[in-house]
């Protein structure tokens, strides 16, 4: 077996913590609140989807938010007509202006949408706000949830600011967990007796806080006073 990243001993038992390089399930296979749509030339990121590009996705989002294909097309035509194509293209901002206008309509329809940025340099990291290095990073998509799903999940009729803040925190948490997965920041443990016989093992713990990520709880509370 590969080398452990941490080893702890207590009462004749040995707790070994390893990188989970093979068994970690993608957190996007879980029952998530948000839908994560990404576009990248080299990597398959986020949730599976059939959108050919981000424009196709954004129109589908607009159509879903409005609930009518014809009205969505009319809205998109109006957006394009209002934006000065020549002026925005001069600064390379036309597509972004159209995208932002579509997202604004969806948000007015009760959708909560966060951008997704990827940093790609010797490994991958994702978060909901830009990285400082533009050469190795950029926006790759969005994570979003609609009003009806929010109402159902939180058992509310009205999405108040308090509920919205909880939703944003939940979406950010999903992105953080997914980033840990693509970074390889996932671990497991093997608990052995003093002769090296396996007593227990479990895998798929995210992050290096062994007391919070579930390893201590699973291995046994007696390890809480031992692990760092």
mmCIF file of C-alpha atoms in Angstrom:
data_model
loop_
_atom_site.group_PDB
_atom_site.id
_atom_site.type_symbol
_atom_site.label_atom_id
_atom_site.label_comp_id
_atom_site.label_asym_id
_atom_site.label_seq_id
_atom_site.Cartn_x
_atom_site.Cartn_y
_atom_site.Cartn_z
ATOM 1 C CA UNK A 1 0.000 0.000 0.000
ATOM 2 C CA UNK A 2 1.114 3.580 -0.621
ATOM 3 C CA UNK A 3 2.600 5.638 2.192
ATOM 4 C CA UNK A 4 0.261 7.253 4.745
ATOM 5 C CA UNK A 5 0.136 11.029 5.074
ATOM 6 C CA UNK A 6 -0.383 10.786 8.852
ATOM 7 C CA UNK A 7 0.128 8.035 11.448
ATOM 8 C CA UNK A 8 -1.240 8.126 15.018
ATOM 9 C CA UNK A 9 -0.895 5.584 17.832
ATOM 10 C CA UNK A 10 -3.038 4.983 20.905
ATOM 11 C CA UNK A 11 -3.460 2.033 23.284
ATOM 12 C CA UNK A 12 -1.768 -0.436 20.965
ATOM 13 C CA UNK A 13 -3.739 0.680 17.916
ATOM 14 C CA UNK A 14 -2.450 2.531 14.852
ATOM 15 C CA UNK A 15 -4.510 4.987 12.792
ATOM 16 C CA UNK A 16 -3.091 5.531 9.309
ATOM 17 C CA UNK A 17 -4.491 8.233 7.031
ATOM 18 C CA UNK A 18 -3.965 7.977 3.278
ATOM 19 C CA UNK A 19 -4.769 9.927 0.152
ATOM 20 C CA UNK A 20 -7.873 8.441 -1.458
ATOM 21 C CA UNK A 21 -6.489 8.203 -4.982
ATOM 22 C CA UNK A 22 -8.828 5.561 -6.369
ATOM 23 C CA UNK A 23 -12.120 5.320 -4.536
ATOM 24 C CA UNK A 24 -13.359 8.869 -4.137
ATOM 25 C CA UNK A 25 -16.806 9.357 -5.632
ATOM 26 C CA UNK A 26 -17.402 12.648 -7.424
ATOM 27 C CA UNK A 27 -19.469 14.928 -5.185
ATOM 28 C CA UNK A 28 -21.504 15.780 -8.281
ATOM 29 C CA UNK A 29 -22.967 12.279 -7.996
ATOM 30 C CA UNK A 30 -24.505 13.251 -4.658
ATOM 31 C CA UNK A 31 -27.941 14.765 -4.082
ATOM 32 C CA UNK A 32 -26.913 18.378 -4.635
ATOM 33 C CA UNK A 33 -28.913 21.585 -4.416
ATOM 34 C CA UNK A 34 -27.182 23.277 -7.334
ATOM 35 C CA UNK A 35 -26.634 22.353 -10.953
ATOM 36 C CA UNK A 36 -23.043 22.894 -12.090
ATOM 37 C CA UNK A 37 -22.626 23.586 -15.814
ATOM 38 C CA UNK A 38 -19.073 23.936 -17.140
ATOM 39 C CA UNK A 39 -17.338 24.264 -20.491
ATOM 40 C CA UNK A 40 -13.662 23.436 -21.009
ATOM 41 C CA UNK A 41 -11.672 22.208 -23.987
ATOM 42 C CA UNK A 42 -9.666 19.622 -22.039
ATOM 43 C CA UNK A 43 -11.595 18.705 -18.912
ATOM 44 C CA UNK A 44 -15.049 17.325 -18.207
ATOM 45 C CA UNK A 45 -16.133 19.388 -15.222
ATOM 46 C CA UNK A 46 -19.298 19.727 -13.176
ATOM 47 C CA UNK A 47 -22.569 17.957 -13.961
ATOM 48 C CA UNK A 48 -23.197 16.084 -17.235
ATOM 49 C CA UNK A 49 -25.113 18.147 -19.799
ATOM 50 C CA UNK A 50 -25.951 18.268 -23.495
ATOM 51 C CA UNK A 51 -25.302 21.966 -24.136
ATOM 52 C CA UNK A 52 -22.924 22.519 -27.037
ATOM 53 C CA UNK A 53 -21.573 25.789 -25.667
ATOM 54 C CA UNK A 54 -22.308 28.432 -23.070
ATOM 55 C CA UNK A 55 -24.664 30.349 -25.379
ATOM 56 C CA UNK A 56 -26.824 27.264 -25.791
ATOM 57 C CA UNK A 57 -26.887 26.765 -22.041
ATOM 58 C CA UNK A 58 -27.746 30.382 -21.264
ATOM 59 C CA UNK A 59 -30.669 30.325 -23.678
ATOM 60 C CA UNK A 60 -31.888 27.079 -22.079
ATOM 61 C CA UNK A 61 -31.600 28.776 -18.682
ATOM 62 C CA UNK A 62 -33.542 31.791 -19.953
ATOM 63 C CA UNK A 63 -36.198 29.505 -21.434
ATOM 64 C CA UNK A 64 -36.467 27.549 -18.179
ATOM 65 C CA UNK A 65 -36.708 30.690 -16.058
ATOM 66 C CA UNK A 66 -39.387 32.299 -18.227
ATOM 67 C CA UNK A 67 -41.220 29.060 -18.974
ATOM 68 C CA UNK A 68 -41.925 29.842 -22.617
ATOM 69 C CA UNK A 69 -39.670 29.282 -25.645
ATOM 70 C CA UNK A 70 -41.187 32.021 -27.806
ATOM 71 C CA UNK A 71 -40.950 34.592 -25.028
ATOM 72 C CA UNK A 72 -37.365 33.545 -24.296
ATOM 73 C CA UNK A 73 -36.424 34.105 -27.946
ATOM 74 C CA UNK A 74 -38.100 37.511 -27.879
ATOM 75 C CA UNK A 75 -36.224 38.449 -24.710
ATOM 76 C CA UNK A 76 -32.924 37.366 -26.248
ATOM 77 C CA UNK A 77 -33.607 39.362 -29.420
ATOM 78 C CA UNK A 78 -34.397 42.426 -27.306
ATOM 79 C CA UNK A 79 -31.191 42.004 -25.329
ATOM 80 C CA UNK A 80 -29.110 41.852 -28.487
ATOM 81 C CA UNK A 81 -30.937 44.812 -29.997
ATOM 82 C CA UNK A 82 -30.325 46.985 -26.940
ATOM 83 C CA UNK A 83 -26.626 46.245 -26.700
ATOM 84 C CA UNK A 84 -24.450 48.287 -29.008
ATOM 85 C CA UNK A 85 -22.652 45.438 -30.755
ATOM 86 C CA UNK A 86 -20.025 47.640 -32.371
ATOM 87 C CA UNK A 87 -19.201 49.529 -29.173
ATOM 88 C CA UNK A 88 -19.002 46.412 -26.992
ATOM 89 C CA UNK A 89 -17.041 44.426 -29.570
ATOM 90 C CA UNK A 90 -14.456 47.188 -29.640
ATOM 91 C CA UNK A 91 -13.523 46.222 -26.091
ATOM 92 C CA UNK A 92 -14.306 42.512 -26.430
ATOM 93 C CA UNK A 93 -17.262 42.790 -24.065
ATOM 94 C CA UNK A 94 -20.271 42.082 -26.294
ATOM 95 C CA UNK A 95 -20.690 38.416 -25.348
ATOM 96 C CA UNK A 96 -20.269 39.203 -21.658
ATOM 97 C CA UNK A 97 -22.870 41.962 -21.847
ATOM 98 C CA UNK A 98 -25.380 39.561 -23.431
ATOM 99 C CA UNK A 99 -24.553 36.852 -20.879
ATOM 100 C CA UNK A 100 -24.970 39.257 -17.959
ATOM 101 C CA UNK A 101 -28.336 40.446 -19.283
ATOM 102 C CA UNK A 102 -29.615 36.857 -19.551
ATOM 103 C CA UNK A 103 -28.392 36.042 -16.051
ATOM 104 C CA UNK A 104 -30.062 39.174 -14.702
ATOM 105 C CA UNK A 105 -33.425 38.073 -16.115
ATOM 106 C CA UNK A 106 -33.016 34.596 -14.636
ATOM 107 C CA UNK A 107 -32.150 36.092 -11.254
ATOM 108 C CA UNK A 108 -35.250 38.300 -11.397
ATOM 109 C CA UNK A 109 -37.203 35.071 -11.936
ATOM 110 C CA UNK A 110 -35.852 33.790 -8.629
ATOM 111 C CA UNK A 111 -32.775 31.895 -9.750
ATOM 112 C CA UNK A 112 -29.604 32.067 -7.682
ATOM 113 C CA UNK A 113 -26.547 31.819 -9.909
ATOM 114 C CA UNK A 114 -22.846 31.905 -9.089
ATOM 115 C CA UNK A 115 -19.957 31.980 -11.587
ATOM 116 C CA UNK A 116 -17.335 29.231 -11.591
ATOM 117 C CA UNK A 117 -13.636 29.968 -12.077
ATOM 118 C CA UNK A 118 -10.916 27.385 -12.681
ATOM 119 C CA UNK A 119 -7.209 27.719 -11.908
ATOM 120 C CA UNK A 120 -5.102 25.301 -13.957
ATOM 121 C CA UNK A 121 -1.416 25.237 -13.066
ATOM 122 C CA UNK A 122 0.110 21.971 -11.914
ATOM 123 C CA UNK A 123 -3.354 20.959 -10.732
ATOM 124 C CA UNK A 124 -6.928 22.197 -10.797
ATOM 125 C CA UNK A 125 -8.745 24.435 -8.328
ATOM 126 C CA UNK A 126 -12.275 25.828 -8.622
ATOM 127 C CA UNK A 127 -14.079 28.605 -6.779
ATOM 128 C CA UNK A 128 -16.852 31.179 -7.258
ATOM 129 C CA UNK A 129 -14.684 34.284 -7.633
ATOM 130 C CA UNK A 130 -11.767 35.116 -9.958
ATOM 131 C CA UNK A 131 -8.162 34.110 -9.367
ATOM 132 C CA UNK A 132 -5.411 36.725 -9.419
ATOM 133 C CA UNK A 133 -3.541 35.124 -12.339
ATOM 134 C CA UNK A 134 -5.472 35.602 -15.611
ATOM 135 C CA UNK A 135 -3.052 33.467 -17.647
ATOM 136 C CA UNK A 136 -3.779 30.207 -15.836
ATOM 137 C CA UNK A 137 -7.386 30.833 -14.857
ATOM 138 C CA UNK A 138 -10.752 31.945 -16.143
ATOM 139 C CA UNK A 139 -14.478 31.434 -15.914
ATOM 140 C CA UNK A 140 -15.623 27.953 -16.946
ATOM 141 C CA UNK A 141 -19.322 28.046 -16.129
ATOM 142 C CA UNK A 142 -21.978 28.566 -13.473
ATOM 143 C CA UNK A 143 -23.690 26.807 -10.592
ATOM 144 C CA UNK A 144 -27.364 27.645 -10.147
ATOM 145 C CA UNK A 145 -30.666 26.671 -8.583
ATOM 146 C CA UNK A 146 -34.206 27.760 -9.472
ATOM 147 C CA UNK A 147 -36.811 29.313 -7.204
ATOM 148 C CA UNK A 148 -39.128 26.286 -7.109
ATOM 149 C CA UNK A 149 -36.344 23.960 -6.007
ATOM 150 C CA UNK A 150 -35.304 26.456 -3.334
ATOM 151 C CA UNK A 151 -38.880 26.607 -2.023
ATOM 152 C CA UNK A 152 -39.094 22.831 -1.929
ATOM 153 C CA UNK A 153 -35.693 22.229 -0.342
ATOM 154 C CA UNK A 154 -36.117 24.892 2.344
ATOM 155 C CA UNK A 155 -39.866 24.488 2.877
ATOM 156 C CA UNK A 156 -40.682 28.144 2.217
ATOM 157 C CA UNK A 157 -43.110 30.090 0.048
ATOM 158 C CA UNK A 158 -40.977 33.210 -0.188
ATOM 159 C CA UNK A 159 -37.220 33.309 -0.740
ATOM 160 C CA UNK A 160 -36.152 35.900 1.813
ATOM 161 C CA UNK A 161 -32.669 37.363 2.130
ATOM 162 C CA UNK A 162 -31.991 34.926 4.965
ATOM 163 C CA UNK A 163 -32.965 31.973 2.779
ATOM 164 C CA UNK A 164 -30.992 33.379 -0.137
ATOM 165 C CA UNK A 165 -27.883 33.679 2.039
ATOM 166 C CA UNK A 166 -28.290 30.033 3.067
ATOM 167 C CA UNK A 167 -28.625 28.987 -0.575
ATOM 168 C CA UNK A 168 -25.520 30.933 -1.606
ATOM 169 C CA UNK A 169 -23.582 29.331 1.261
ATOM 170 C CA UNK A 170 -24.800 25.882 0.183
ATOM 171 C CA UNK A 171 -23.748 26.462 -3.430
ATOM 172 C CA UNK A 172 -20.348 27.758 -2.349
ATOM 173 C CA UNK A 173 -19.936 24.681 -0.150
ATOM 174 C CA UNK A 174 -20.726 22.425 -3.115
ATOM 175 C CA UNK A 175 -18.073 24.190 -5.181
ATOM 176 C CA UNK A 176 -15.524 23.924 -2.356
ATOM 177 C CA UNK A 177 -16.150 20.191 -2.001
ATOM 178 C CA UNK A 178 -15.953 19.669 -5.755
ATOM 179 C CA UNK A 179 -12.698 21.631 -5.847
ATOM 180 C CA UNK A 180 -11.283 19.379 -3.130
ATOM 181 C CA UNK A 181 -12.211 16.386 -5.271
ATOM 182 C CA UNK A 182 -10.502 17.656 -8.433
ATOM 183 C CA UNK A 183 -7.493 18.731 -6.343
ATOM 184 C CA UNK A 184 -7.187 15.239 -4.890
ATOM 185 C CA UNK A 185 -7.792 16.600 -1.390
ATOM 186 C CA UNK A 186 -9.642 13.416 -0.410
ATOM 187 C CA UNK A 187 -8.539 10.894 2.207
ATOM 188 C CA UNK A 188 -9.244 7.584 3.882
ATOM 189 C CA UNK A 189 -8.008 5.729 6.923
ATOM 190 C CA UNK A 190 -6.977 2.259 8.028
ATOM 191 C CA UNK A 191 -7.136 1.345 11.704
ATOM 192 C CA UNK A 192 -4.812 -1.507 12.734
ATOM 193 C CA UNK A 193 -3.940 -3.392 15.890
ATOM 194 C CA UNK A 194 -0.366 -3.664 17.187
ATOM 195 C CA UNK A 195 0.271 -6.638 14.876
ATOM 196 C CA UNK A 196 -0.796 -4.812 11.733
ATOM 197 C CA UNK A 197 -4.178 -6.508 11.426
ATOM 198 C CA UNK A 198 -6.882 -4.273 9.993
ATOM 199 C CA UNK A 199 -9.642 -3.385 12.445
ATOM 200 C CA UNK A 200 -11.514 -0.820 10.362
ATOM 201 C CA UNK A 201 -11.135 1.327 7.258
ATOM 202 C CA UNK A 202 -13.145 3.916 5.380
ATOM 203 C CA UNK A 203 -12.568 6.283 2.447
ATOM 204 C CA UNK A 204 -13.931 9.429 0.865
ATOM 205 C CA UNK A 205 -13.242 12.135 3.466
ATOM 206 C CA UNK A 206 -12.735 15.649 2.074
ATOM 207 C CA UNK A 207 -10.111 18.048 3.421
ATOM 208 C CA UNK A 208 -7.334 17.676 5.993
ATOM 209 C CA UNK A 209 -9.205 18.555 9.167
ATOM 210 C CA UNK A 210 -9.504 15.000 10.475
ATOM 211 C CA UNK A 211 -11.731 16.109 13.352
ATOM 212 C CA UNK A 212 -14.252 17.815 11.084
ATOM 213 C CA UNK A 213 -14.175 15.757 7.892
ATOM 214 C CA UNK A 214 -15.547 12.604 9.549
ATOM 215 C CA UNK A 215 -12.414 10.499 9.999
ATOM 216 C CA UNK A 216 -12.332 10.794 13.802
ATOM 217 C CA UNK A 217 -16.057 10.136 14.055
ATOM 218 C CA UNK A 218 -15.709 7.017 11.912
ATOM 219 C CA UNK A 219 -12.461 5.723 13.432
ATOM 220 C CA UNK A 220 -13.617 6.314 17.005
ATOM 221 C CA UNK A 221 -13.983 9.322 19.284
ATOM 222 C CA UNK A 222 -10.991 8.166 21.356
ATOM 223 C CA UNK A 223 -8.802 9.481 18.526
ATOM 224 C CA UNK A 224 -10.059 13.054 18.893
ATOM 225 C CA UNK A 225 -7.494 13.832 21.593
ATOM 226 C CA UNK A 226 -4.691 12.267 19.542
ATOM 227 C CA UNK A 227 -4.987 13.592 15.989
ATOM 228 C CA UNK A 228 -3.740 17.030 15.007
#
